[in-house]
CSV table of C-alpha atoms in Angstrom, one decimal:
chain,number,residue,atom,x,y,z
K,623,MET,CA,17.5,-35.2,2.2
K,624,ARG,CA,16.2,-33.7,-1.4
K,625,ASN,CA,18.6,-30.8,-3.2
K,626,TYR,CA,16.9,-27.5,-4.8
K,627,GLU,CA,18.4,-27.2,-7.6
K,628,THR,CA,19.5,-26.0,-10.6
K,629,ILE,CA,19.1,-28.0,-14.1
K,630,ASN,CA,19.3,-26.2,-17.3
K,631,PRO,CA,16.8,-27.7,-19.4
K,632,THR,CA,17.9,-26.9,-23.0
K,633,THR,CA,21.0,-29.0,-22.2
K,634,GLY,CA,19.3,-30.9,-19.4
K,635,GLN,CA,22.9,-30.1,-16.9
K,636,LEU,CA,23.0,-30.1,-13.8
K,637,VAL,CA,24.1,-26.5,-12.8
K,638,GLN,CA,24.2,-26.2,-9.3
K,639,GLN,CA,23.1,-27.3,-6.0
K,640,PHE,CA,21.7,-25.9,-3.0
K,641,PRO,CA,20.6,-28.0,0.4
K,642,GLU,CA,17.6,-28.3,2.5
K,643,ILE,CA,17.8,-26.7,6.1
K,644,SER,CA,17.8,-27.8,9.4
K,645,ASP,CA,15.0,-28.2,11.4
K,646,LYS,CA,17.0,-25.7,13.9
K,647,GLU,CA,17.1,-23.4,10.9
K,648,ALA,CA,13.6,-23.9,10.2
K,649,TYR,CA,12.0,-23.3,13.3
K,650,ALA,CA,14.8,-20.0,14.2
K,651,ALA,CA,13.3,-18.6,10.7
K,652,LEU,CA,9.3,-18.8,12.0
K,653,ASP,CA,10.9,-17.2,15.8
K,654,LYS,CA,12.5,-14.2,13.4
K,655,ALA,CA,9.5,-14.2,11.2
K,656,GLN,CA,7.1,-13.7,14.6
K,657,SER,CA,9.2,-11.4,16.1
K,658,GLN,CA,9.6,-9.2,13.7
K,659,PHE,CA,6.0,-9.6,13.0
K,660,GLU,CA,5.4,-7.7,16.5
K,661,GLU,CA,7.2,-4.4,15.0
K,662,TRP,CA,6.2,-4.6,11.1
K,663,ARG,CA,2.5,-4.3,11.4
K,664,PHE,CA,2.4,-1.4,14.1
K,665,ARG,CA,4.7,0.5,11.1
K,666,SER,CA,3.2,2.9,9.1
K,667,VAL,CA,1.6,1.8,6.0
K,668,GLU,CA,3.0,4.5,4.2
K,669,GLU,CA,6.5,3.0,5.5
K,670,ARG,CA,5.3,-0.6,4.7
K,671,ALA,CA,4.9,0.4,1.3
K,672,LEU,CA,7.6,2.3,0.5
K,673,VAL,CA,10.2,-0.6,1.3
K,674,VAL,CA,7.7,-2.9,-1.3
K,675,GLY,CA,7.9,0.1,-4.0
K,676,ARG,CA,11.8,0.5,-3.9
K,677,ALA,CA,11.8,-3.6,-4.7
K,678,ALA,CA,9.8,-2.8,-7.2
K,679,THR,CA,12.9,-0.5,-8.6
K,680,ILE,CA,15.6,-2.4,-7.9
K,681,MET,CA,13.3,-5.3,-10.1
K,682,ARG,CA,14.2,-3.0,-12.6
K,683,LYS,CA,17.6,-1.5,-12.4
K,684,ASN,CA,18.2,-5.5,-12.6
K,685,ALA,CA,15.2,-7.0,-14.6
K,686,ASP,CA,18.3,-8.6,-17.4
K,687,HIS,CA,20.0,-10.4,-15.1
K,688,LEU,CA,16.5,-11.6,-13.5
K,689,ALA,CA,15.6,-12.4,-17.1
K,690,SER,CA,18.8,-14.6,-17.5
K,691,LEU,CA,17.8,-16.7,-14.2
K,692,ILE,CA,14.1,-17.8,-15.0
K,693,THR,CA,15.8,-19.0,-18.2
K,694,LEU,CA,18.3,-20.7,-16.7
K,695,GLU,CA,16.3,-22.9,-13.8
K,696,MET,CA,12.8,-23.5,-15.9
K,697,GLY,CA,13.6,-22.8,-19.6
K,698,LYS,CA,11.2,-19.5,-20.3
K,699,LEU,CA,11.6,-18.0,-23.5
K,700,ILE,CA,14.5,-14.7,-22.6
K,701,ALA,CA,11.2,-12.7,-24.0
K,702,GLU,CA,8.7,-14.2,-22.1
K,703,SER,CA,11.3,-13.8,-19.3
K,704,ARG,CA,12.0,-10.3,-19.3
K,705,ALA,CA,8.1,-10.2,-19.7
K,706,GLU,CA,7.5,-10.9,-16.3
K,707,VAL,CA,10.4,-9.1,-14.6
K,708,GLU,CA,8.3,-6.0,-15.6
K,709,LEU,CA,5.0,-7.8,-14.2
K,710,SER,CA,6.4,-8.8,-11.4
K,711,ALA,CA,8.1,-5.1,-10.5
K,712,ALA,CA,4.3,-4.0,-12.2
K,713,ILE,CA,2.5,-6.4,-8.8
K,714,LEU,CA,4.7,-4.5,-6.1
K,715,GLU,CA,4.0,-0.8,-8.2
K,716,TYR,CA,0.7,-1.3,-8.0
K,717,TYR,CA,0.7,-2.6,-3.9
K,718,ALA,CA,2.8,-0.2,-2.9
K,719,THR,CA,1.0,2.7,-5.2
K,720,HIS,CA,-2.7,1.7,-3.8
K,721,ALA,CA,-1.7,0.2,-0.2
K,722,LYS,CA,-3.2,3.4,1.9
K,723,GLN,CA,-6.7,3.1,-0.1
K,724,PHE,CA,-7.4,-0.1,-0.1
K,725,LEU,CA,-5.8,0.0,3.9
K,726,GLN,CA,-8.3,2.3,5.5
K,727,THR,CA,-10.8,2.6,8.1
K,728,GLN,CA,-13.8,2.4,6.4
K,729,PRO,CA,-17.6,4.1,7.7
K,730,VAL,CA,-20.4,1.6,8.6
K,731,PRO,CA,-23.1,3.4,6.2
K,732,GLU,CA,-26.0,1.9,8.2
K,733,ALA,CA,-24.1,2.6,11.5
K,734,PRO,CA,-22.9,5.6,11.6
K,735,ASN,CA,-20.7,4.5,15.6
K,736,CYS,CA,-19.1,1.8,13.3
K,737,VAL,CA,-15.5,2.0,11.6
K,738,LEU,CA,-14.3,-1.6,10.1
K,739,THR,CA,-10.2,-1.5,10.2
K,740,THR,CA,-8.3,-3.7,8.0
K,741,GLU,CA,-5.4,-5.5,9.9
K,742,PRO,CA,-2.6,-8.1,9.4
K,743,LEU,CA,-3.3,-11.7,10.9
K,744,GLY,CA,0.5,-12.3,11.2
K,745,VAL,CA,3.2,-15.1,9.9
K,746,ILE,CA,1.7,-16.4,6.4
K,747,LEU,CA,3.1,-18.8,4.4
K,748,ALA,CA,3.4,-19.5,0.7
K,749,ILE,CA,3.6,-23.1,-1.0
K,750,GLU,CA,5.0,-21.3,-4.7
K,751,PRO,CA,5.6,-23.0,-8.2
K,752,TRP,CA,8.5,-23.4,-11.2
K,753,ASN,CA,6.4,-21.8,-13.5
K,754,PHE,CA,6.1,-18.3,-12.8
K,755,PRO,CA,9.0,-18.0,-10.5
K,756,TYR,CA,9.3,-14.2,-9.6
K,757,TYR,CA,5.3,-13.7,-10.2
K,758,GLN,CA,3.9,-16.2,-7.6
K,759,LEU,CA,6.5,-14.7,-5.1
K,760,ALA,CA,5.1,-11.2,-5.9
K,761,ARG,CA,1.6,-11.6,-5.5
K,762,VAL,CA,1.7,-12.7,-2.1
K,763,ALA,CA,5.1,-10.5,-1.4
K,764,GLY,CA,3.2,-7.4,-2.8
K,765,PRO,CA,0.2,-6.7,-1.0
K,766,GLN,CA,0.5,-9.0,2.1
K,767,ILE,CA,3.9,-7.2,2.9
K,768,VAL,CA,2.3,-4.0,2.7
K,769,ALA,CA,-0.8,-5.1,5.0
K,770,GLY,CA,1.5,-5.5,7.9
K,771,ASN,CA,2.0,-9.3,7.3
K,772,VAL,CA,5.3,-11.2,7.6
K,773,VAL,CA,5.8,-13.4,4.5
K,774,ILE,CA,8.0,-16.8,4.6
K,775,PHE,CA,8.3,-18.3,1.0
K,776,LYS,CA,8.7,-22.4,0.6
K,777,GLY,CA,9.6,-22.6,-3.3
K,778,ALA,CA,10.1,-24.7,-6.1
K,779,ARG,CA,13.4,-27.1,-5.9
K,780,ASN,CA,14.2,-26.4,-9.9
K,781,VAL,CA,14.3,-21.9,-8.9
K,782,PRO,CA,16.4,-22.1,-6.4
K,783,GLN,CA,18.4,-19.0,-8.1
K,784,CYS,CA,14.8,-17.5,-8.6
K,785,ALA,CA,14.1,-17.4,-5.0
K,786,LEU,CA,17.6,-16.4,-3.6
K,787,ALA,CA,17.7,-13.4,-5.5
K,788,PHE,CA,14.0,-12.8,-5.2
K,789,ALA,CA,14.8,-12.5,-1.6
K,790,ARG,CA,17.9,-10.3,-2.2
K,791,ILE,CA,16.0,-7.8,-4.0
K,792,PHE,CA,13.8,-7.2,-0.4
K,793,GLU,CA,16.7,-7.1,1.6
K,794,GLU,CA,18.4,-5.0,-0.2
K,795,ALA,CA,14.8,-3.1,0.0
K,796,GLY,CA,15.5,-2.2,3.4
K,797,THR,CA,13.0,-5.0,5.0
K,798,PRO,CA,14.1,-6.0,8.0
K,799,GLU,CA,15.4,-9.6,8.4
K,800,GLY,CA,11.5,-11.8,9.0
K,801,VAL,CA,9.2,-9.6,6.9
K,802,TYR,CA,10.4,-12.0,3.6
K,803,THR,CA,12.1,-15.2,4.1
K,804,ASN,CA,12.8,-17.9,1.2
K,805,LEU,CA,13.2,-21.2,2.9
K,806,PHE,CA,15.1,-24.3,1.1
K,807,CYS,CA,13.3,-26.7,3.2
K,808,SER,CA,11.1,-30.9,3.3
K,809,PHE,CA,7.9,-31.3,2.5
K,810,ASP,CA,8.4,-33.1,7.0
K,811,GLN,CA,9.4,-29.3,7.9
K,812,LEU,CA,6.3,-27.9,5.5
K,813,HIS,CA,4.1,-29.3,7.1
K,814,ALA,CA,5.0,-28.8,10.5
K,815,LEU,CA,4.9,-25.1,9.4
K,816,ILE,CA,1.3,-25.1,8.3
K,817,LYS,CA,0.9,-26.4,12.1
K,818,ASP,CA,2.2,-24.5,14.4
K,819,PHE,CA,-0.3,-21.7,15.8
K,820,ARG,CA,1.6,-18.5,14.7
K,821,VAL,CA,1.8,-19.6,10.9
K,822,ARG,CA,-2.4,-17.3,10.4
K,823,GLY,CA,-2.4,-18.4,6.8
K,824,VAL,CA,-1.4,-20.4,4.1
K,825,THR,CA,-1.0,-20.4,0.2
K,826,LEU,CA,-0.4,-22.0,-2.7
K,827,THR,CA,-0.3,-22.7,-6.4
K,828,GLY,CA,0.2,-26.5,-7.6
K,829,SER,CA,-1.5,-29.6,-7.8
K,830,GLU,CA,-4.9,-30.7,-6.8
K,831,LYS,CA,-2.8,-33.0,-4.8
K,832,ALA,CA,-0.7,-30.5,-3.0
K,833,GLY,CA,-3.6,-28.5,-2.3
K,834,ALA,CA,-6.0,-31.2,-1.0
K,835,THR,CA,-3.6,-32.0,1.5
K,836,VAL,CA,-2.8,-28.7,2.3
K,837,ALA,CA,-6.1,-27.7,2.8
K,838,GLU,CA,-6.4,-30.4,5.5
K,839,GLN,CA,-3.7,-29.7,7.2
K,840,ALA,CA,-4.7,-26.7,8.2
K,841,GLY,CA,-7.9,-26.6,8.3
K,842,ARG,CA,-7.3,-29.1,11.0
K,843,ASN,CA,-5.2,-26.1,12.4
K,844,LEU,CA,-7.9,-23.5,11.8
K,845,LYS,CA,-5.6,-21.7,9.5
K,846,LYS,CA,-7.0,-20.1,6.5
K,847,VAL,CA,-6.1,-21.1,2.8
K,848,VAL,CA,-5.7,-19.9,-1.0
K,849,LEU,CA,-5.3,-22.4,-3.3
K,850,GLU,CA,-4.7,-22.2,-6.8
K,851,LEU,CA,-5.0,-25.2,-8.2
K,852,GLY,CA,-4.0,-26.0,-12.2
K,853,GLY,CA,-6.6,-25.5,-15.3
K,854,SER,CA,-7.9,-27.1,-18.4
K,855,ASP,CA,-9.0,-23.9,-19.8
K,856,PRO,CA,-11.7,-24.0,-22.7
K,857,VAL,CA,-11.8,-22.0,-25.1
K,858,ILE,CA,-14.9,-21.1,-27.6
K,859,VAL,CA,-14.6,-20.2,-30.9
K,860,LEU,CA,-18.4,-19.0,-31.9
K,861,GLU,CA,-19.9,-18.5,-35.1
K,862,ASP,CA,-19.5,-15.7,-35.7
K,863,ALA,CA,-16.1,-15.3,-34.1
K,864,ASN,CA,-13.1,-14.1,-36.7
K,865,LEU,CA,-10.9,-17.2,-37.2
K,866,GLU,CA,-8.2,-15.4,-38.9
K,867,ASP,CA,-8.0,-13.9,-35.2
K,868,ALA,CA,-8.7,-16.4,-33.0
K,869,ILE,CA,-6.1,-18.9,-34.6
K,870,ALA,CA,-4.0,-16.7,-33.6
K,871,HIS,CA,-4.9,-15.9,-30.5
K,872,GLY,CA,-5.7,-19.1,-29.6
K,873,ALA,CA,-1.9,-20.6,-30.4
K,874,GLU,CA,-0.8,-17.8,-28.4
K,875,GLY,CA,-2.6,-18.5,-24.9
K,876,ARG,CA,-2.0,-22.8,-25.6
K,877,MET,CA,1.8,-21.9,-26.6
K,878,GLN,CA,2.9,-19.0,-24.3
K,879,VAL,CA,5.7,-20.2,-21.5
K,880,THR,CA,5.6,-23.6,-23.9
K,881,GLY,CA,2.1,-24.6,-22.7
K,882,GLN,CA,3.9,-24.2,-19.1
K,883,GLU,CA,0.7,-22.3,-17.8
K,884,CYS,CA,-2.5,-23.1,-15.5
K,885,VAL,CA,-4.5,-20.3,-17.4
K,886,ALA,CA,-2.8,-22.0,-20.9
K,887,SER,CA,-6.1,-22.0,-23.2
K,888,LYS,CA,-6.1,-25.7,-23.2
K,889,ARG,CA,-9.3,-27.2,-24.9
K,890,LEU,CA,-10.0,-25.3,-27.9
K,891,ILE,CA,-14.0,-26.0,-28.9
K,892,VAL,CA,-15.5,-24.9,-32.7
K,893,ILE,CA,-18.7,-24.4,-33.2
K,894,GLY,CA,-19.6,-26.4,-36.8
K,895,LYS,CA,-17.5,-28.8,-38.3
K,896,GLU,CA,-16.6,-26.1,-41.7
K,897,ARG,CA,-15.1,-24.2,-39.4
K,898,GLY,CA,-13.4,-26.1,-37.1
K,899,ARG,CA,-11.9,-27.5,-40.4
K,900,LEU,CA,-10.3,-24.1,-41.5
K,901,PHE,CA,-9.7,-23.7,-37.3
K,902,LEU,CA,-7.9,-27.0,-37.7
K,903,LYS,CA,-5.3,-26.4,-40.6
K,904,GLY,CA,-4.4,-22.8,-39.2
K,905,LEU,CA,-3.9,-24.6,-35.5
K,906,ILE,CA,-1.5,-26.8,-37.1
K,907,ASP,CA,-0.1,-23.7,-39.5
K,908,ALA,CA,0.5,-21.1,-36.5
K,909,PHE,CA,1.7,-24.8,-34.7
K,910,SER,CA,4.2,-25.6,-37.4
K,911,ILE,CA,6.3,-22.4,-37.7
K,912,LEU,CA,7.6,-22.9,-34.1
K,913,LYS,CA,11.4,-23.0,-33.6
K,914,ALA,CA,12.6,-24.9,-31.0
K,915,GLY,CA,15.9,-23.7,-30.0
K,916,ASP,CA,17.9,-22.0,-27.0
K,917,PRO,CA,15.3,-20.1,-24.8
K,918,THR,CA,18.1,-17.2,-24.5
K,919,ASP,CA,18.0,-16.9,-27.9
K,920,GLU,CA,16.2,-14.3,-29.6
K,921,SER,CA,14.7,-15.8,-32.5
K,922,THR,CA,14.1,-19.3,-30.8
K,923,THR,CA,9.7,-19.8,-30.7
K,924,LEU,CA,9.3,-22.7,-29.2
K,925,GLY,CA,11.5,-23.6,-25.6
K,926,PRO,CA,12.0,-26.5,-23.5
K,927,LEU,CA,9.7,-27.9,-20.5
K,928,SER,CA,11.3,-28.0,-16.9
K,929,SER,CA,12.2,-31.4,-16.8
K,930,GLU,CA,13.1,-34.2,-17.4
K,931,ARG,CA,9.9,-35.5,-15.9
K,932,ALA,CA,7.5,-32.8,-17.5
K,933,VAL,CA,8.5,-34.6,-20.9
K,934,THR,CA,7.6,-37.5,-19.8
K,935,ASP,CA,4.2,-37.3,-17.4
K,936,LEU,CA,2.8,-35.4,-21.0
K,937,LEU,CA,4.4,-38.2,-23.4
K,938,LYS,CA,2.6,-40.8,-22.0
K,939,GLN,CA,-0.9,-38.4,-21.4
K,940,VAL,CA,-0.6,-38.4,-25.2
K,941,GLU,CA,0.1,-42.3,-25.7
K,942,VAL,CA,-2.7,-43.4,-23.0
K,943,ALA,CA,-5.3,-40.6,-25.0
K,944,LYS,CA,-4.7,-42.6,-28.2
K,945,ALA,CA,-4.5,-45.8,-26.4
K,946,HIS,CA,-8.1,-44.7,-25.2
K,947,GLY,CA,-9.7,-43.1,-28.7
K,948,ALA,CA,-8.0,-40.3,-29.6
K,949,ARG,CA,-6.4,-39.1,-32.4
K,950,VAL,CA,-2.7,-37.4,-32.3
K,951,VAL,CA,-3.3,-35.0,-36.0
K,952,MET,CA,-0.1,-33.2,-35.6
K,953,GLY,CA,3.0,-33.8,-32.9
K,954,GLY,CA,2.9,-36.2,-30.1
K,955,LYS,CA,6.4,-37.1,-29.8
K,956,ARG,CA,9.8,-36.0,-28.4
K,957,ILE,CA,12.4,-33.7,-30.0
K,958,ASP,CA,15.7,-34.9,-30.5
K,959,ARG,CA,17.8,-32.5,-29.1
K,960,PRO,CA,19.6,-32.2,-26.3
K,961,GLY,CA,17.1,-30.7,-23.0
K,962,PHE,CA,13.9,-31.6,-22.4
K,963,TYR,CA,11.8,-30.4,-25.7
K,964,MET,CA,8.9,-31.7,-26.6
K,965,GLU,CA,7.0,-31.0,-30.2
K,966,PRO,CA,4.0,-29.2,-30.3
K,967,THR,CA,0.9,-31.9,-30.2
K,968,ILE,CA,-2.3,-31.3,-31.5
K,969,VAL,CA,-5.0,-34.0,-30.2
K,970,THR,CA,-8.5,-34.3,-31.5
K,971,ASP,CA,-11.7,-37.8,-31.4
K,972,ILE,CA,-11.5,-36.9,-27.4
K,973,THR,CA,-14.5,-39.0,-26.2
K,974,ALA,CA,-15.6,-37.9,-22.2
K,975,GLU,CA,-14.3,-41.3,-21.5
K,976,ASN,CA,-10.8,-40.7,-22.3
K,977,PRO,CA,-8.7,-39.8,-19.7
K,978,LEU,CA,-7.7,-36.4,-21.2
K,979,PHE,CA,-11.2,-35.2,-21.3
K,980,GLN,CA,-10.3,-34.3,-17.8
K,981,GLU,CA,-6.9,-34.0,-17.2
K,982,GLU,CA,-4.4,-31.1,-17.2
K,983,THR,CA,-1.4,-31.3,-19.8
K,984,PHE,CA,1.2,-28.9,-19.2
K,985,GLY,CA,2.9,-27.9,-21.6
K,986,PRO,CA,2.9,-28.1,-25.9
K,987,VAL,CA,-0.7,-30.4,-26.0
K,988,ALA,CA,-3.8,-28.0,-27.0
K,989,SER,CA,-7.3,-30.6,-27.1
K,990,PHE,CA,-9.3,-29.7,-29.8
K,991,TYR,CA,-13.1,-29.9,-30.2
K,992,VAL,CA,-15.3,-29.3,-32.7
K,993,VAL,CA,-19.5,-29.1,-32.2
K,994,ASP,CA,-22.6,-27.7,-33.8
K,995,ASN,CA,-23.9,-25.3,-31.9
K,996,GLU,CA,-23.7,-23.3,-29.0
K,997,GLU,CA,-24.8,-25.6,-26.4
K,998,GLN,CA,-22.9,-27.6,-26.7
K,999,ALA,CA,-20.0,-26.0,-26.0
K,1000,ILE,CA,-21.5,-24.2,-23.2
K,1001,ALA,CA,-21.8,-27.6,-22.0
K,1002,LEU,CA,-18.2,-29.0,-23.5
K,1003,ALA,CA,-16.6,-26.3,-21.4
K,1004,ASN,CA,-18.5,-26.8,-17.8
K,1005,ALA,CA,-18.1,-30.8,-18.1
K,1006,THR,CA,-14.5,-30.3,-16.4
K,1007,THR,CA,-13.4,-30.4,-12.6
K,1008,PHE,CA,-11.6,-28.2,-13.5
K,1009,GLY,CA,-12.8,-24.1,-13.1
K,1010,LEU,CA,-10.2,-21.6,-13.5
K,1011,GLY,CA,-9.7,-18.8,-16.7
K,1012,ALA,CA,-11.6,-19.5,-20.5
K,1013,GLY,CA,-12.3,-18.0,-23.6
K,1014,VAL,CA,-15.0,-16.3,-25.8
K,1015,PHE,CA,-14.1,-15.6,-29.4
K,1016,GLY,CA,-17.2,-13.9,-31.1
K,1017,GLY,CA,-17.9,-10.6,-33.1
K,1018,ASP,CA,-20.9,-9.6,-31.2
K,1019,ILE,CA,-19.2,-8.7,-27.7
K,1020,ALA,CA,-22.6,-8.1,-25.9
K,1021,HIS,CA,-23.1,-12.0,-26.9
K,1022,ALA,CA,-20.0,-13.4,-26.5
K,1023,GLN,CA,-20.6,-11.5,-22.6
K,1024,ALA,CA,-23.3,-13.3,-22.2
K,1025,VAL,CA,-22.1,-16.4,-23.2
K,1026,ALA,CA,-19.1,-15.6,-20.7
K,1027,ALA,CA,-21.6,-15.1,-17.7
K,1028,LYS,CA,-22.3,-19.3,-18.7
K,1029,ILE,CA,-18.3,-20.6,-18.3
K,1030,ASP,CA,-17.8,-22.1,-14.9
K,1031,CYS,CA,-14.6,-20.8,-14.1
K,1032,GLY,CA,-13.1,-17.6,-11.8
K,1033,MET,CA,-11.4,-15.5,-15.2
K,1034,VAL,CA,-13.1,-15.2,-18.6
K,1035,PHE,CA,-11.1,-13.7,-22.2
K,1036,ILE,CA,-13.0,-12.7,-25.0
K,1037,ASN,CA,-11.5,-11.9,-27.5
K,1038,SER,CA,-7.9,-12.1,-26.6
K,1039,ALA,CA,-5.2,-14.6,-25.8
K,1040,PRO,CA,-5.5,-14.5,-21.4
K,1041,ALA,CA,-4.1,-11.7,-20.1
K,1042,LEU,CA,-2.7,-10.8,-16.3
K,1043,GLY,CA,-1.7,-7.3,-14.4
K,1044,PRO,CA,-1.5,-6.0,-11.0
K,1045,ALA,CA,-5.4,-4.5,-10.8
K,1046,LEU,CA,-7.0,-8.5,-12.3
K,1047,PRO,CA,-8.0,-10.7,-8.9
K,1048,PHE,CA,-6.8,-14.0,-10.7
K,1049,GLY,CA,-8.5,-17.6,-9.4
K,1050,GLY,CA,-10.8,-20.2,-10.1
K,1051,VAL,CA,-13.9,-22.7,-8.8
K,1052,LYS,CA,-14.4,-26.2,-8.8
K,1053,ASN,CA,-10.9,-27.5,-8.8
K,1054,SER,CA,-9.3,-25.0,-9.2
K,1055,GLY,CA,-8.9,-23.7,-6.1
K,1056,PHE,CA,-10.4,-20.8,-3.7
K,1057,GLY,CA,-10.0,-17.2,-2.8
K,1058,ARG,CA,-7.8,-14.7,-4.9
K,1059,GLU,CA,-4.9,-12.8,-5.5
K,1060,LEU,CA,-3.8,-9.5,-7.2
K,1061,GLY,CA,-6.3,-6.7,-7.2
K,1062,GLU,CA,-8.0,-5.5,-4.3
K,1063,LEU,CA,-9.7,-8.5,-3.0
K,1064,GLY,CA,-6.2,-10.2,-3.6
K,1065,ILE,CA,-5.0,-7.7,-0.2
K,1066,GLY,CA,-7.9,-8.5,1.7
K,1067,GLU,CA,-7.3,-12.5,1.9
K,1068,PHE,CA,-5.0,-12.4,5.1
K,1069,VAL,CA,-6.4,-9.2,7.1
K,1070,ASN,CA,-8.7,-8.7,9.4
K,1071,ARG,CA,-11.8,-6.4,9.1
K,1072,LYS,CA,-11.9,-5.8,12.5
K,1073,LEU,CA,-15.2,-3.8,14.2
K,1074,ILE,CA,-14.6,-1.2,15.6
K,1075,ARG,CA,-18.1,0.3,17.6
K,1076,THR,CA,-18.5,3.9,19.7
K,1077,ALA,CA,-21.0,3.7,21.3
């Protein structure tokens, strides 16, 4: 059995361990969830929304403590941790506010004797990562609980205290036992839950490998899946873009959460050699002023990576890229201090044959490209198996929007770093997954749109 563990990324020291549950406990949790679903599904939308709204209030009331747990367990800068708590609370509040509207019975205009009702499916299993330990939970719990589903969460092994804290929020908000369940389960137990008929849907945010495994198992058992599997998001800097703004937002988009964000700006593509030279100089300057330190210190601007493995894997990616002809123009090494720190890094001269051309870099590593024209920029942006997000910087907004329409991805951000919000649907295409979370689309993934026709 493997423990769930709090290891402080700032120091590398083990703080606390939490044992895996037994098989008996896993099935008892599923029994309870299924039993509670049969009651919860018939509560009014208003009552379900009231509970979720109270959870939002409790989050805001305990924001400082909740933020400190994020920073302790995965090393996020404390200001970013506070922002995540507020975003998570806003998501819960959004669904509590809009639940009745999203779930109301709808007429079928072409068939006056028909209506579409919205009903829950049952137990939803959510497998969530560590980089946004509350936000990832909120974007499932908010919509699914107000919809009348019940949710079992299996979080990442390195953020157990965040998982427990979020579960306590729903308990304090008055959620009946079994509506929101956190499990410290094993992979074998997870697979057993997916196979169980009572689990009616599965959502996962994680790697391509994990997504393929879960999707295969769920498919064999005829249940729906929503997958968000990361990205290698391109940012195109058009010829009329304000370079100063593009550099600032490009650096921000790459370095948020120390680069450990699925929708981060990972591949920076500039049109024109001279503008490329200026952009690269500006990016180096922006990265150079980042200050590594304790993420609880407000003055720190470069936090640690989440784990020892995260550092070593990223360093290996950079070395392999160099061996295949890429050039590291900045960084590329571990920072000599306790904890899991890596230098801000910029890699260029990346050919299509270089493994880095297709890989996602989950940390402070930017891939930099210069192309001759817009057509090359769009082709390069799309030359990846991923399709999560993208960015376009340009002075002519209509033209920038036209370029955005040509990028194969689920989200495009024009003249800004990636932005998240409760009403903004989140998800991708290609190997970045399928389905959407957040917004009205997010509440519709695990419901039954039932047709009722009256003769």
